Short mmCIF file of C-alpha atoms and ligand atoms in Angstrom, two decimals:
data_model
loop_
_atom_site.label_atom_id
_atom_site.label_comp_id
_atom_site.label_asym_id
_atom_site.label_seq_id
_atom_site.Cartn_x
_atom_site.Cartn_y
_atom_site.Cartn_z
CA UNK Y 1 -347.80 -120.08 151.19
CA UNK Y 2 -345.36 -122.24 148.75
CA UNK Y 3 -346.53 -125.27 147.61
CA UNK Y 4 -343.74 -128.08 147.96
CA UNK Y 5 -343.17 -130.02 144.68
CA UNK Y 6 -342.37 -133.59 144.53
CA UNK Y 7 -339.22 -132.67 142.50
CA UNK Y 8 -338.24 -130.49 145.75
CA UNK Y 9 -338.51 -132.93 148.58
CA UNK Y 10 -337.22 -136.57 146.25
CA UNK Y 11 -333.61 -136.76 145.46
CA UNK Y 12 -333.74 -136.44 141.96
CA UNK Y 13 -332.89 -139.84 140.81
CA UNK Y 14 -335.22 -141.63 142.28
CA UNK Y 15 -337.55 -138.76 140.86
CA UNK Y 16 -336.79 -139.46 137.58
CA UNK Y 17 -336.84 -142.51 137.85
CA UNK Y 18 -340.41 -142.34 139.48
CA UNK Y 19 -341.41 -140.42 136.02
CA UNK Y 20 -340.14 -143.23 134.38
CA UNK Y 21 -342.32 -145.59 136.12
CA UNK Y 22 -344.82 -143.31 136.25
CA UNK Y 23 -344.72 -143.13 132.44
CA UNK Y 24 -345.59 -146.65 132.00
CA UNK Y 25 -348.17 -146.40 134.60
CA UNK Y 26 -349.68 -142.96 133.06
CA UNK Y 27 -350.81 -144.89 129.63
CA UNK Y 28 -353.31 -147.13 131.68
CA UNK Y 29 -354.24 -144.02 133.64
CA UNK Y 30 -354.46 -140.99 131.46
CA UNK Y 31 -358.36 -141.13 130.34
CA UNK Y 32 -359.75 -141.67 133.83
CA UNK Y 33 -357.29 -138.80 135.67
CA UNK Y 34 -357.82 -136.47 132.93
CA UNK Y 35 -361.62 -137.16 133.20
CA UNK Y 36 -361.42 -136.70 136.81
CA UNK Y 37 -359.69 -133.66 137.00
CA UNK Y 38 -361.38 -132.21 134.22
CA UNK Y 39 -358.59 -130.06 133.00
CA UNK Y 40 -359.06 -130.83 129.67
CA UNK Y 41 -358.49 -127.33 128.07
CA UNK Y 42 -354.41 -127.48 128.09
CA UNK Y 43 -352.78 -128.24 125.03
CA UNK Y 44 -351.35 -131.31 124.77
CA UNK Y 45 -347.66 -131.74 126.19
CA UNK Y 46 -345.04 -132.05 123.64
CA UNK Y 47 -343.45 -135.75 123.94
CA UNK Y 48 -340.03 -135.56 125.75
CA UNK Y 49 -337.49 -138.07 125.46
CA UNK Y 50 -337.19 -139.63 128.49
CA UNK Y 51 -334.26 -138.82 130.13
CA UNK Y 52 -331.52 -140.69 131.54
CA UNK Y 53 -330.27 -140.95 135.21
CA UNK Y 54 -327.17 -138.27 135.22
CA UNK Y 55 -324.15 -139.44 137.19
CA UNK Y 56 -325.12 -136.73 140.51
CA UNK Y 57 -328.45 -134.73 141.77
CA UNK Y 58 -326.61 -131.60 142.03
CA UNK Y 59 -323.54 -129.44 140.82
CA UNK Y 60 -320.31 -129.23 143.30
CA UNK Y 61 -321.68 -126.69 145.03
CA UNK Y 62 -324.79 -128.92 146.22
CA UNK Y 63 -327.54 -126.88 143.40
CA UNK Y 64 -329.99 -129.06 142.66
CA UNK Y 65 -330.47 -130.01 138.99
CA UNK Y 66 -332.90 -128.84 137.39
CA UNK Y 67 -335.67 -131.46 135.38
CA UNK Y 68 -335.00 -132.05 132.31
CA UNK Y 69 -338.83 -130.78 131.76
CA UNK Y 70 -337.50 -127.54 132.73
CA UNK Y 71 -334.62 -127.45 130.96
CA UNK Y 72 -336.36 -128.15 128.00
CA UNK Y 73 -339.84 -126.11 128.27
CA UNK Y 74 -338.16 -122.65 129.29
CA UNK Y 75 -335.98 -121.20 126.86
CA UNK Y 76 -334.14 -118.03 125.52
CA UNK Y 77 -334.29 -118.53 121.72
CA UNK Y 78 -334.65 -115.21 119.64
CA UNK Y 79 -335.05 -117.20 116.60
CA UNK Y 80 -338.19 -119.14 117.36
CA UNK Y 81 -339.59 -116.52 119.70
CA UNK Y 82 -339.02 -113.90 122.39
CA UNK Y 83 -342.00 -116.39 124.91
CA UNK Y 84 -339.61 -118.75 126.73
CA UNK Y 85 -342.47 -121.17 127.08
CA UNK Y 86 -343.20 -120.85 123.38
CA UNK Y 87 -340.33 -121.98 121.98
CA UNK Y 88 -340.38 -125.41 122.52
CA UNK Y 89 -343.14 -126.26 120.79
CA UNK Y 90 -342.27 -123.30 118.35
CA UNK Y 91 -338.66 -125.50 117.81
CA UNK Y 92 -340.08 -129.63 117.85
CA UNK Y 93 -340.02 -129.70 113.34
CA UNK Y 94 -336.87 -127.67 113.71
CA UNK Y 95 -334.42 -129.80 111.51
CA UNK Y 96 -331.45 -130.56 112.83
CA UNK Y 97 -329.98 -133.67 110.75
CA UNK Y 98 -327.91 -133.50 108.53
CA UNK Y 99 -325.93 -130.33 109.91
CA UNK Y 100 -322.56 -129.12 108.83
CA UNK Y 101 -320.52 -127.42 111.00
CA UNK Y 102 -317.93 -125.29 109.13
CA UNK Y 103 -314.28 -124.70 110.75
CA UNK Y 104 -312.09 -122.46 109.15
CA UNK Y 105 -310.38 -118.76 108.91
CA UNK Y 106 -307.02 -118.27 110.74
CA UNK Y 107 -306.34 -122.39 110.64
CA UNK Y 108 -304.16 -124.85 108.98
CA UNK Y 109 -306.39 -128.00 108.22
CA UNK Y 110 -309.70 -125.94 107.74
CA UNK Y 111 -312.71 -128.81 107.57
CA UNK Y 112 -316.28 -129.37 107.50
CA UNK Y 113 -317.92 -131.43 110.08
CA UNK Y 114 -321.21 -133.58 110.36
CA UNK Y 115 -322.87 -132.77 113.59
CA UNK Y 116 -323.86 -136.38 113.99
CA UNK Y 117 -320.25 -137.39 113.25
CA UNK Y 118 -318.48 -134.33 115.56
CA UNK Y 119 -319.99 -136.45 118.46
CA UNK Y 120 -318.33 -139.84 117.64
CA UNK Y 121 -315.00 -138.00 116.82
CA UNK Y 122 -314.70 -136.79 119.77
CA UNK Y 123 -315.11 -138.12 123.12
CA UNK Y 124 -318.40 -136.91 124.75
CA UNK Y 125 -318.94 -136.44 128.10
CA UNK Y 126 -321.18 -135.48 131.01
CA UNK Y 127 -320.40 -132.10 132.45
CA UNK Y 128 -322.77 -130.50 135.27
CA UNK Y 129 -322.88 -126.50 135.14
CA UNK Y 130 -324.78 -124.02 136.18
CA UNK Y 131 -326.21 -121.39 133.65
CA UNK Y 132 -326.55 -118.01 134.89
CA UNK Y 133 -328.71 -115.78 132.23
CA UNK Y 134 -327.92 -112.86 132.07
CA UNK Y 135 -331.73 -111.54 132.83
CA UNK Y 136 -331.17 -112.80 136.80
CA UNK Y 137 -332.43 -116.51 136.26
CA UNK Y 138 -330.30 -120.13 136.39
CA UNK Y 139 -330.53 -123.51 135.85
CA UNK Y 140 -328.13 -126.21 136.41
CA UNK Y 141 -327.95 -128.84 133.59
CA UNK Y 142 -326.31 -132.61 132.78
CA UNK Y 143 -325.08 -131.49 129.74
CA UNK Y 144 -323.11 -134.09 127.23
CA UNK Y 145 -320.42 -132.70 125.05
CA UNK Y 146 -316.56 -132.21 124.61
CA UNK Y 147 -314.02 -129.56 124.90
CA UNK Y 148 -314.21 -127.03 122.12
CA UNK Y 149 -310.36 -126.98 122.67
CA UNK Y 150 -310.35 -130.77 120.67
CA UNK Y 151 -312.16 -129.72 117.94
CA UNK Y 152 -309.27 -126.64 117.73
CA UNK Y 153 -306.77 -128.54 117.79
CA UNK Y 154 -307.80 -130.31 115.43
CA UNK Y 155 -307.99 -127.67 112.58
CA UNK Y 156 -304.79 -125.89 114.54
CA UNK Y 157 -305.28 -122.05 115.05
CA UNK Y 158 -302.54 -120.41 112.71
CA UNK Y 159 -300.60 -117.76 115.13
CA UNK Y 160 -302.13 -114.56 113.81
CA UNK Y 161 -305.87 -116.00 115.26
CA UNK Y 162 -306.98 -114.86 118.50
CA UNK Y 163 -310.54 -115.07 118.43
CA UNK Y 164 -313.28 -117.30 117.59
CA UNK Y 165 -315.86 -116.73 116.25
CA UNK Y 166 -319.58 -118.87 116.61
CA UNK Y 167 -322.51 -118.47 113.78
CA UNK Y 168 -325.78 -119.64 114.69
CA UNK Y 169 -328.18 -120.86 111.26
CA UNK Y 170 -329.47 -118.74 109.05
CA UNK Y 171 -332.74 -120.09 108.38
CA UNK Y 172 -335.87 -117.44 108.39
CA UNK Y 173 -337.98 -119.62 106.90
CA UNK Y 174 -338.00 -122.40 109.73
CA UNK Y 175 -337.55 -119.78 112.45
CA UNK Y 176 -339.92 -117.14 112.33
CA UNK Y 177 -338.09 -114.61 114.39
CA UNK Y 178 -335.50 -114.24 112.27
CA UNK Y 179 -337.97 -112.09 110.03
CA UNK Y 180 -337.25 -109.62 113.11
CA UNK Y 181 -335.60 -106.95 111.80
CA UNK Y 182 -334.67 -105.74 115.10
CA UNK Y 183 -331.77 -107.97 115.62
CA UNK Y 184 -328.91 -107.92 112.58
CA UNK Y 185 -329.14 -112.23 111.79
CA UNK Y 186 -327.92 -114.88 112.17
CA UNK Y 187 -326.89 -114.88 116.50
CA UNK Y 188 -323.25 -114.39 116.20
CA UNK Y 189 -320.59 -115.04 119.35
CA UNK Y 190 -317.30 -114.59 119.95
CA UNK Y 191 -314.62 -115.76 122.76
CA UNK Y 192 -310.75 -114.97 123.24
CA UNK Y 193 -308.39 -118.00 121.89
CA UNK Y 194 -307.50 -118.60 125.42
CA UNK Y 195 -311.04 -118.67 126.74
CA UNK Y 196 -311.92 -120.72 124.05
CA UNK Y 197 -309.29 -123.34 124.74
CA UNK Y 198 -309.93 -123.19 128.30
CA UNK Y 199 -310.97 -126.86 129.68
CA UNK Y 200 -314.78 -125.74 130.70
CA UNK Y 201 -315.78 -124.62 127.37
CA UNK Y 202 -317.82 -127.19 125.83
CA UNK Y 203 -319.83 -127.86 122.48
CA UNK Y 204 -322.35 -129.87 123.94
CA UNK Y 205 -324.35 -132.56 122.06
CA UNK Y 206 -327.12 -133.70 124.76
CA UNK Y 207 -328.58 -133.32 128.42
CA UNK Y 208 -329.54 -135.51 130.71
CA UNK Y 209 -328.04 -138.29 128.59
CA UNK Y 210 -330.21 -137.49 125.44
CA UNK Y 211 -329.53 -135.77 121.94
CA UNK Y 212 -329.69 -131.86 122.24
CA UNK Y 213 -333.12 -131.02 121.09
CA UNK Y 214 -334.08 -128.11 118.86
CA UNK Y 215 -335.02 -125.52 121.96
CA UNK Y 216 -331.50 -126.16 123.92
CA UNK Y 217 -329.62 -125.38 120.68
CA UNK Y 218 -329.25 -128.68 118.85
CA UNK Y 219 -328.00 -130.48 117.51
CA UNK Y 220 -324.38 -128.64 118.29
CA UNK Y 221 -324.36 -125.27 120.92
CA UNK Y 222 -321.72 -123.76 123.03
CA UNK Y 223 -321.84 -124.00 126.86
CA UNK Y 224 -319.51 -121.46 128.64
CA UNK Y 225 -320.20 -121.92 132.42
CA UNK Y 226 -318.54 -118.89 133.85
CA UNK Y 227 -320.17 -116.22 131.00
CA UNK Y 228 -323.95 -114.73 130.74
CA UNK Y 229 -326.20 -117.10 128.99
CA UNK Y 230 -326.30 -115.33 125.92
CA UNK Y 231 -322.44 -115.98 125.25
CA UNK Y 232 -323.66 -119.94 124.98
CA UNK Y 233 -324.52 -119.82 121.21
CA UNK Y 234 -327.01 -122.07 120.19
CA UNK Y 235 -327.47 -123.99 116.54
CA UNK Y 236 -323.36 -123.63 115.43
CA UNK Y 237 -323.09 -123.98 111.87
CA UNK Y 238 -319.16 -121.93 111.37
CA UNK Y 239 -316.36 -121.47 114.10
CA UNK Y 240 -314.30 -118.90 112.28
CA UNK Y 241 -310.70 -117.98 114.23
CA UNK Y 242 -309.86 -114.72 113.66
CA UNK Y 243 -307.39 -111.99 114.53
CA UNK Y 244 -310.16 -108.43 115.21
CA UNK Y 245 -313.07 -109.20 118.22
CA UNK Y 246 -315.85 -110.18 116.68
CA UNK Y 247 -319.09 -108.57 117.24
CA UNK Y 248 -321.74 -110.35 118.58
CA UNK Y 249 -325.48 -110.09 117.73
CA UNK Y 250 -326.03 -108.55 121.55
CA UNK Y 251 -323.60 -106.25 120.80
CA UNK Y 252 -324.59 -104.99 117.78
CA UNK Y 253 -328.26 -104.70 119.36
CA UNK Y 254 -327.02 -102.88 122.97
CA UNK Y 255 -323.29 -102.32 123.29
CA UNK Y 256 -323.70 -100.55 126.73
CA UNK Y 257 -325.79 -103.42 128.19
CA UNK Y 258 -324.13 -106.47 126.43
CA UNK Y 259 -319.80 -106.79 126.35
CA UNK Y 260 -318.16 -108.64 124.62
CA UNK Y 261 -316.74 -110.78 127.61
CA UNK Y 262 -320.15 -110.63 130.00
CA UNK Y 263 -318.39 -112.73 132.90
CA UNK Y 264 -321.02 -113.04 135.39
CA UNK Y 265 -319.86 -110.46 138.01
CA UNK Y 266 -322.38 -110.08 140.83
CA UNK Y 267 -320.49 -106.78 141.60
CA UNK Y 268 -321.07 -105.15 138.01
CA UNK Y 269 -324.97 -104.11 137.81
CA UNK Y 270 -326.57 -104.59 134.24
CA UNK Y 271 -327.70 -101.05 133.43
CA UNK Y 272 -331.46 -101.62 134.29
CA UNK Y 273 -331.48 -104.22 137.01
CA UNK Y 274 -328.62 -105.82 139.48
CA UNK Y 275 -326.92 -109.10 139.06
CA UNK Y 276 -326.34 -109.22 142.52
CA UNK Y 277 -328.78 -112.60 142.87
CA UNK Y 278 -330.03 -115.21 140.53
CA UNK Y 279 -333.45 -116.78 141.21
CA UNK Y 280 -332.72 -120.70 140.08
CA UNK Y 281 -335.60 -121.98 138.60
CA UNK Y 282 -337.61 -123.85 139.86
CA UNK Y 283 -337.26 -121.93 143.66
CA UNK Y 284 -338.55 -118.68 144.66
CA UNK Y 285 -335.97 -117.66 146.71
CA UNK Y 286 -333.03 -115.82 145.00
CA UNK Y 287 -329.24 -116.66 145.76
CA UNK Y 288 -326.33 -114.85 145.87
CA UNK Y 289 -324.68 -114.57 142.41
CA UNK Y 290 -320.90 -115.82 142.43
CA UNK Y 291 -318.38 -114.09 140.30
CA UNK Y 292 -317.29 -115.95 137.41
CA UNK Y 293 -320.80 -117.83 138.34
CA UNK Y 294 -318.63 -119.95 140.83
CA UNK Y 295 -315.99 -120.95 138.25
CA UNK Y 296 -313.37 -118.83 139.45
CA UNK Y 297 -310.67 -120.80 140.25
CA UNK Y 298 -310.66 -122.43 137.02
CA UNK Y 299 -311.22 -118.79 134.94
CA UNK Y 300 -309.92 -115.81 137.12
CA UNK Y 301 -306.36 -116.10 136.06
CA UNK Y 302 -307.59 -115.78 132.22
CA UNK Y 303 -308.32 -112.16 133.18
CA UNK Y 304 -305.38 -110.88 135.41
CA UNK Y 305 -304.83 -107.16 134.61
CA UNK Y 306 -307.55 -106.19 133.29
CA UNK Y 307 -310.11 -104.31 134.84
CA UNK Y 308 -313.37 -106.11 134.56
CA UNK Y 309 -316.07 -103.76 135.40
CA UNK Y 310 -314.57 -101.76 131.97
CA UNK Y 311 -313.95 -105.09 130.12
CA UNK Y 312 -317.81 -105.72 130.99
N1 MTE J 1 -328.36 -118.79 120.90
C1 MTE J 1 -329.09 -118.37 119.85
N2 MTE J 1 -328.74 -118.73 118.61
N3 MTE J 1 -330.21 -117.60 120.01
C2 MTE J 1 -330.60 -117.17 121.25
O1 MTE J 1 -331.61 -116.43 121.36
N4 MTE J 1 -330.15 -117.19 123.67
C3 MTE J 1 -329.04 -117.22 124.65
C4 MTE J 1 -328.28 -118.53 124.60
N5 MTE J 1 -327.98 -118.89 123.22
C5 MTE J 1 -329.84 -117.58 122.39
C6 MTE J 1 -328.72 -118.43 122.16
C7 MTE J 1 -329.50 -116.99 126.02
S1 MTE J 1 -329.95 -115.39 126.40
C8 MTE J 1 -329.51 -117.97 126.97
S2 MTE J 1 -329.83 -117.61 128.61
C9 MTE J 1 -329.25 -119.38 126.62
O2 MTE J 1 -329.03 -119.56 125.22
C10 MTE J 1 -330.44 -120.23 127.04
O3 MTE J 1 -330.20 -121.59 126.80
P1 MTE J 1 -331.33 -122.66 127.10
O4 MTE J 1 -332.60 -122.22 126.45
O5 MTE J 1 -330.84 -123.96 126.57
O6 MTE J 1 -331.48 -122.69 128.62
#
């Protein structure tokens, strides 16, 4: 049978802030509980952050959030490594001040940004969404960031643009699977102008109230709540606009398996397995997968006309 966690059956403020207390408490105790439970094999845990209290314990649709622990020590990062659990501690010397973020292409005021400066430019807030990867797994995450629409604005899109398109870093020497020569570096992404303006697309700068560490994609990544997990480009360093569809790195890797839109669409199978459920993490039972992952009164008009099991 299951084991119930603590995380499961305590609302997750007051579990959090448990941890907290629990933190302060856990100095005094460490050396005797790790002597008494004799597990003294395991690597030691990377330091976390402590996180802060986010303003709800679950999304609209009553998910549960996931820990921050989680959402930090499980993550799909090509770059670092193809082990979820590895890239954490893979990422923690990952540099990620200072960090220009380049705007430009089909724009009037083209600019160069400071990552650290983007965030006090622009007002940041706390947005809960799920993430739906692509492989049949979600989480839902406090993320902090603001509209990629602002930042647009901004540089003003000249009328011929009607993409964007997201770089990720170049850098093989600090992440070692870029030396991969499977995968045509860096991780590029792309979005329609309209999908890129749309309110729920955000470049966020934190979760759960804390700077974006290097694993999540900091210190700047894209969030796009209704789209496969893979669309949510980690590590921005150029937003080009542009007037041809860009080609993305999963693209260029598996055309068939990975579109250029990827709306999650319970109804449209991935060739080798079904996106029919999603298991959340965390749980073992699966739930039912919601088109647009459950955004679609907010997205659905964006797509009117066209048929989306072709525009996969
Ligand atoms: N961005 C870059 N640069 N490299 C990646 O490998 N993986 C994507 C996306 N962004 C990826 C990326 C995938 S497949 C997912 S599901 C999400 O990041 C995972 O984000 P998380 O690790 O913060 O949960």
């Amino acid at each position: 049978m299951r084991k119930i966690k603590s995380s499961e059956i305590t609302p997750e403020h007051i579990y959090l802030s448990r941890r907290t207390f629990m933190v302060g408490i856990g100095a005094l105790a460490t050396g005797t509980l790790l002597g008494a439970c004799g597990q003294l094999n395991k690597q030691p845990a990377l330091s976390l952050p402590e996180p802060l209290t986010p303003s709800a314990e679950a999304d609209e649709l009553g998910n549960p959030l996931n820990s921050y622990e989680a959402i930090t020590s499980y993550n799909n990062y090509y770059e670092f490594s193809t082990n979820k659990e590895a890239v954490a501690r893979l990422a923690q010397n990952f540099p990620t001040a200072p960090w220009a973020v380049t705007v430009g292409g089909l724009v009037r005021n083209p600019k160069t940004y400071d990552a650290g400066d983007l965030r006090k430019r622009f007002s940041v807030e706390e947005r809960i969404y799920r993430l739906r990867c692509v492989e049949g797994w979600s989480m839902v995450i406090p993320w902090q960031g603001f509209p990629l629409s602002a930042l647009l604005n901004e540089v003003e899109p000249t009328g011929q643009a009607k993409y964007v398109r997201f770089e990720t870093i170049y850098a093989p020497e600090q992440m070692p699977g870029q030396k991969d020569g499977w995968y045509s570096w860096p991780y590029i992404e792309g979005l329609r102008l309209d999908e890129a303006m749309n309110d729920l697309t955000l470049l966020a700068t934190g979760i759960y109230g804390r700077d974006l560490l290097p694993q999540n994609g900091g210190p700047i990544r894209l969030v796009v709540p209704w789209k496969y997990g893979f669309k949510s480009i980690k590590a921005i360093v150029k937003i080009d606009l542009v007037e041809e569809q860009p080609v993305s790195l999963w693209m260029a890797a598996a055309a068939h398996e990975y579109g250029f839109y990827a709306n999650v669409n319970p109804d449209v199978p991935h060739p080798r397995w079904s996106q029919a459920s999603e298991r959340q993490i965390g749980e073992s039972r699966r739930r039912p997968t919601l088109p647009f992952n459950g955004y679609a009164e907010e997205v659905a008009h964006l797509y009117e006309g066209m048929d989306l099991r072709k525009f996969y």
